[in-house]
JSON list of C-alpha atoms in Angstrom, two decimals:
[
{"chain": "A", "resi": 1, "resn": "MET", "atom": "CA", "xyz": [-20.69, -60.31, -72.55]},
{"chain": "A", "resi": 2, "resn": "PRO", "atom": "CA", "xyz": [-21.65, -56.79, -71.70]},
{"chain": "A", "resi": 3, "resn": "GLY", "atom": "CA", "xyz": [-20.18, -54.10, -73.75]},
{"chain": "A", "resi": 4, "resn": "ALA", "atom": "CA", "xyz": [-18.10, -51.16, -72.69]},
{"chain": "A", "resi": 5, "resn": "GLN", "atom": "CA", "xyz": [-21.07, -48.78, -72.91]},
{"chain": "A", "resi": 6, "resn": "HIS", "atom": "CA", "xyz": [-23.08, -50.98, -70.52]},
{"chain": "A", "resi": 7, "resn": "ILE", "atom": "CA", "xyz": [-20.15, -50.79, -68.00]},
{"chain": "A", "resi": 8, "resn": "ILE", "atom": "CA", "xyz": [-19.92, -47.07, -68.36]},
{"chain": "A", "resi": 9, "resn": "ASP", "atom": "CA", "xyz": [-23.65, -46.62, -67.94]},
{"chain": "A", "resi": 10, "resn": "SER", "atom": "CA", "xyz": [-23.89, -48.81, -64.90]},
{"chain": "A", "resi": 11, "resn": "ILE", "atom": "CA", "xyz": [-24.14, -47.05, -61.53]},
{"chain": "A", "resi": 12, "resn": "PHE", "atom": "CA", "xyz": [-21.53, -48.10, -59.01]},
{"chain": "A", "resi": 13, "resn": "GLU", "atom": "CA", "xyz": [-22.44, -48.44, -55.31]},
{"chain": "A", "resi": 14, "resn": "PRO", "atom": "CA", "xyz": [-20.99, -45.68, -53.31]},
{"chain": "A", "resi": 15, "resn": "PHE", "atom": "CA", "xyz": [-17.91, -46.52, -51.24]},
{"chain": "A", "resi": 16, "resn": "ASP", "atom": "CA", "xyz": [-19.11, -47.59, -47.73]},
{"chain": "A", "resi": 17, "resn": "GLN", "atom": "CA", "xyz": [-16.42, -46.11, -45.56]},
{"chain": "A", "resi": 18, "resn": "GLN", "atom": "CA", "xyz": [-18.43, -46.62, -42.39]},
{"chain": "A", "resi": 19, "resn": "SER", "atom": "CA", "xyz": [-18.15, -50.48, -42.69]},
{"chain": "A", "resi": 20, "resn": "LEU", "atom": "CA", "xyz": [-14.38, -50.17, -43.07]},
{"chain": "A", "resi": 21, "resn": "VAL", "atom": "CA", "xyz": [-14.21, -47.78, -40.08]},
{"chain": "A", "resi": 22, "resn": "ASP", "atom": "CA", "xyz": [-16.53, -50.02, -37.95]},
{"chain": "A", "resi": 23, "resn": "SER", "atom": "CA", "xyz": [-14.32, -53.03, -38.70]},
{"chain": "A", "resi": 24, "resn": "PHE", "atom": "CA", "xyz": [-11.20, -51.06, -37.74]},
{"chain": "A", "resi": 25, "resn": "VAL", "atom": "CA", "xyz": [-12.83, -49.78, -34.58]},
{"chain": "A", "resi": 26, "resn": "GLY", "atom": "CA", "xyz": [-13.98, -53.32, -33.65]},
{"chain": "A", "resi": 27, "resn": "GLU", "atom": "CA", "xyz": [-10.44, -54.63, -34.12]},
{"chain": "A", "resi": 28, "resn": "GLU", "atom": "CA", "xyz": [-9.00, -51.84, -32.02]},
{"chain": "A", "resi": 29, "resn": "GLN", "atom": "CA", "xyz": [-11.56, -52.50, -29.28]},
{"chain": "A", "resi": 30, "resn": "ALA", "atom": "CA", "xyz": [-10.66, -56.21, -29.33]},
{"chain": "A", "resi": 31, "resn": "ASP", "atom": "CA", "xyz": [-6.97, -55.33, -29.11]},
{"chain": "A", "resi": 32, "resn": "ASP", "atom": "CA", "xyz": [-7.59, -52.96, -26.21]},
{"chain": "A", "resi": 33, "resn": "ASP", "atom": "CA", "xyz": [-9.63, -55.65, -24.43]},
{"chain": "A", "resi": 34, "resn": "PHE", "atom": "CA", "xyz": [-6.85, -58.11, -24.94]},
{"chain": "A", "resi": 35, "resn": "ARG", "atom": "CA", "xyz": [-4.22, -55.66, -23.59]},
{"chain": "A", "resi": 36, "resn": "GLU", "atom": "CA", "xyz": [-6.32, -54.92, -20.54]},
{"chain": "A", "resi": 37, "resn": "GLU", "atom": "CA", "xyz": [-6.92, -58.61, -19.84]},
{"chain": "A", "resi": 38, "resn": "THR", "atom": "CA", "xyz": [-3.22, -59.33, -20.31]},
{"chain": "A", "resi": 39, "resn": "LYS", "atom": "CA", "xyz": [-2.28, -56.42, -17.93]},
{"chain": "A", "resi": 40, "resn": "LEU", "atom": "CA", "xyz": [-4.59, -57.87, -15.31]},
{"chain": "A", "resi": 41, "resn": "MET", "atom": "CA", "xyz": [-3.25, -61.36, -15.74]},
{"chain": "A", "resi": 42, "resn": "ALA", "atom": "CA", "xyz": [0.34, -59.97, -15.39]},
{"chain": "A", "resi": 43, "resn": "LEU", "atom": "CA", "xyz": [-0.57, -58.02, -12.33]},
{"chain": "A", "resi": 44, "resn": "GLU", "atom": "CA", "xyz": [-2.18, -61.03, -10.69]},
{"chain": "A", "resi": 45, "resn": "LEU", "atom": "CA", "xyz": [1.01, -63.05, -11.59]},
{"chain": "A", "resi": 46, "resn": "ILE", "atom": "CA", "xyz": [3.23, -60.41, -10.06]},
{"chain": "A", "resi": 47, "resn": "CYS", "atom": "CA", "xyz": [1.15, -60.29, -6.87]},
{"chain": "A", "resi": 48, "resn": "ALA", "atom": "CA", "xyz": [1.16, -64.08, -6.57]},
{"chain": "A", "resi": 49, "resn": "PHE", "atom": "CA", "xyz": [4.90, -64.28, -7.18]},
{"chain": "A", "resi": 50, "resn": "HIS", "atom": "CA", "xyz": [5.51, -61.57, -4.60]},
{"chain": "A", "resi": 51, "resn": "ALA", "atom": "CA", "xyz": [3.42, -63.35, -2.03]},
{"chain": "A", "resi": 52, "resn": "TRP", "atom": "CA", "xyz": [5.18, -66.63, -2.83]},
{"chain": "A", "resi": 53, "resn": "ALA", "atom": "CA", "xyz": [8.57, -64.94, -2.57]},
{"chain": "A", "resi": 54, "resn": "THR", "atom": "CA", "xyz": [7.64, -63.23, 0.66]},
{"chain": "A", "resi": 55, "resn": "ALA", "atom": "CA", "xyz": [6.27, -66.40, 2.27]},
{"chain": "A", "resi": 56, "resn": "ARG", "atom": "CA", "xyz": [9.18, -68.50, 0.98]},
{"chain": "A", "resi": 57, "resn": "GLY", "atom": "CA", "xyz": [11.64, -66.48, 3.11]},
{"chain": "A", "resi": 58, "resn": "GLU", "atom": "CA", "xyz": [9.50, -67.00, 6.21]},
{"chain": "A", "resi": 59, "resn": "LEU", "atom": "CA", "xyz": [9.13, -70.67, 5.46]},
{"chain": "A", "resi": 60, "resn": "GLU", "atom": "CA", "xyz": [12.84, -71.16, 4.82]},
{"chain": "A", "resi": 61, "resn": "ALA", "atom": "CA", "xyz": [13.61, -69.27, 8.04]},
{"chain": "A", "resi": 62, "resn": "ARG", "atom": "CA", "xyz": [11.20, -71.43, 9.99]},
{"chain": "A", "resi": 63, "resn": "SER", "atom": "CA", "xyz": [12.70, -74.54, 8.49]},
{"chain": "A", "resi": 64, "resn": "ALA", "atom": "CA", "xyz": [16.21, -73.40, 9.20]},
{"chain": "A", "resi": 65, "resn": "THR", "atom": "CA", "xyz": [15.15, -72.51, 12.80]},
{"chain": "A", "resi": 66, "resn": "GLU", "atom": "CA", "xyz": [13.64, -76.08, 13.24]},
{"chain": "A", "resi": 67, "resn": "SER", "atom": "CA", "xyz": [16.80, -77.61, 11.86]},
{"chain": "A", "resi": 68, "resn": "LEU", "atom": "CA", "xyz": [19.07, -75.57, 14.17]},
{"chain": "A", "resi": 69, "resn": "ASP", "atom": "CA", "xyz": [16.85, -76.43, 17.15]},
{"chain": "A", "resi": 70, "resn": "LYS", "atom": "CA", "xyz": [17.25, -80.10, 16.35]},
{"chain": "A", "resi": 71, "resn": "GLU", "atom": "CA", "xyz": [20.99, -79.71, 16.06]},
{"chain": "A", "resi": 72, "resn": "LEU", "atom": "CA", "xyz": [21.09, -77.81, 19.38]},
{"chain": "A", "resi": 73, "resn": "ASP", "atom": "CA", "xyz": [19.00, -80.55, 21.06]},
{"chain": "A", "resi": 74, "resn": "ALA", "atom": "CA", "xyz": [21.42, -83.21, 19.70]},
{"chain": "A", "resi": 75, "resn": "ILE", "atom": "CA", "xyz": [24.37, -81.22, 20.99]},
{"chain": "A", "resi": 76, "resn": "ALA", "atom": "CA", "xyz": [22.79, -80.83, 24.39]},
{"chain": "A", "resi": 77, "resn": "ALA", "atom": "CA", "xyz": [22.10, -84.64, 24.55]},
{"chain": "A", "resi": 78, "resn": "VAL", "atom": "CA", "xyz": [25.72, -85.34, 23.64]},
{"chain": "A", "resi": 79, "resn": "GLU", "atom": "CA", "xyz": [26.89, -82.90, 26.33]},
{"chain": "A", "resi": 80, "resn": "GLN", "atom": "CA", "xyz": [24.59, -84.51, 28.88]},
{"chain": "A", "resi": 81, "resn": "GLU", "atom": "CA", "xyz": [25.97, -87.95, 27.93]},
{"chain": "A", "resi": 82, "resn": "GLN", "atom": "CA", "xyz": [29.47, -86.65, 28.28]},
{"chain": "A", "resi": 83, "resn": "GLU", "atom": "CA", "xyz": [28.72, -85.22, 31.70]},
{"chain": "A", "resi": 84, "resn": "GLN", "atom": "CA", "xyz": [27.34, -88.62, 32.77]},
{"chain": "A", "resi": 85, "resn": "THR", "atom": "CA", "xyz": [30.51, -90.32, 31.52]},
{"chain": "A", "resi": 86, "resn": "ARG", "atom": "CA", "xyz": [32.67, -87.75, 33.25]},
{"chain": "A", "resi": 87, "resn": "LEU", "atom": "CA", "xyz": [30.80, -88.45, 36.55]},
{"chain": "A", "resi": 88, "resn": "ARG", "atom": "CA", "xyz": [31.09, -92.23, 36.21]},
{"chain": "A", "resi": 89, "resn": "LEU", "atom": "CA", "xyz": [34.77, -91.81, 35.40]},
{"chain": "A", "resi": 90, "resn": "GLN", "atom": "CA", "xyz": [35.23, -89.60, 38.46]},
{"chain": "A", "resi": 91, "resn": "GLN", "atom": "CA", "xyz": [33.44, -92.24, 40.57]},
{"chain": "A", "resi": 92, "resn": "PHE", "atom": "CA", "xyz": [35.59, -94.91, 39.11]},
{"chain": "A", "resi": 93, "resn": "VAL", "atom": "CA", "xyz": [38.84, -93.01, 39.80]},
{"chain": "A", "resi": 94, "resn": "ALA", "atom": "CA", "xyz": [37.69, -92.24, 43.40]},
{"chain": "A", "resi": 95, "resn": "SER", "atom": "CA", "xyz": [36.83, -95.91, 44.00]},
{"chain": "A", "resi": 96, "resn": "ILE", "atom": "CA", "xyz": [40.26, -97.00, 42.58]},
{"chain": "A", "resi": 97, "resn": "ARG", "atom": "CA", "xyz": [41.93, -94.45, 44.76]},
{"chain": "A", "resi": 98, "resn": "ASP", "atom": "CA", "xyz": [39.99, -95.65, 47.81]},
{"chain": "A", "resi": 99, "resn": "ALA", "atom": "CA", "xyz": [40.90, -99.20, 46.95]},
{"chain": "A", "resi": 100, "resn": "LEU", "atom": "CA", "xyz": [44.57, -98.33, 46.59]},
{"chain": "A", "resi": 101, "resn": "LEU", "atom": "CA", "xyz": [44.44, -96.50, 49.99]},
{"chain": "A", "resi": 102, "resn": "LEU", "atom": "CA", "xyz": [42.88, -99.64, 51.61]},
{"chain": "A", "resi": 103, "resn": "ILE", "atom": "CA", "xyz": [45.42, -101.88, 49.95]},
{"chain": "A", "resi": 104, "resn": "SER", "atom": "CA", "xyz": [48.41, -99.65, 50.91]},
{"chain": "A", "resi": 105, "resn": "GLY", "atom": "CA", "xyz": [47.04, -99.38, 54.45]},
{"chain": "A", "resi": 106, "resn": "SER", "atom": "CA", "xyz": [46.66, -103.08, 54.88]},
{"chain": "A", "resi": 107, "resn": "PHE", "atom": "CA", "xyz": [50.30, -103.68, 53.99]},
{"chain": "A", "resi": 108, "resn": "VAL", "atom": "CA", "xyz": [51.66, -101.17, 56.52]}
]
């Protein structure tokens, strides 16, 4: 085991502060790169979400319009059918009236 004198006489390496600074600068650069990459990813996500939200309103409006058009077509079809029924009923009432007139005229 070396003695105390040997430890005192030995020359210590000078403190290499540059390696410590370089390590810190490298870590800082990596952190900055990560922050920049994260900001870009967040910006892309925000843009994609905005585009989706904007298009979603248009798609929902188009879907609602198509649904309402179908309902209006169904209502128009029912109205047309009711008009046909009304005309048939009117013809039936007219034929019954004519028949009653003929019957009442033949008894007189």
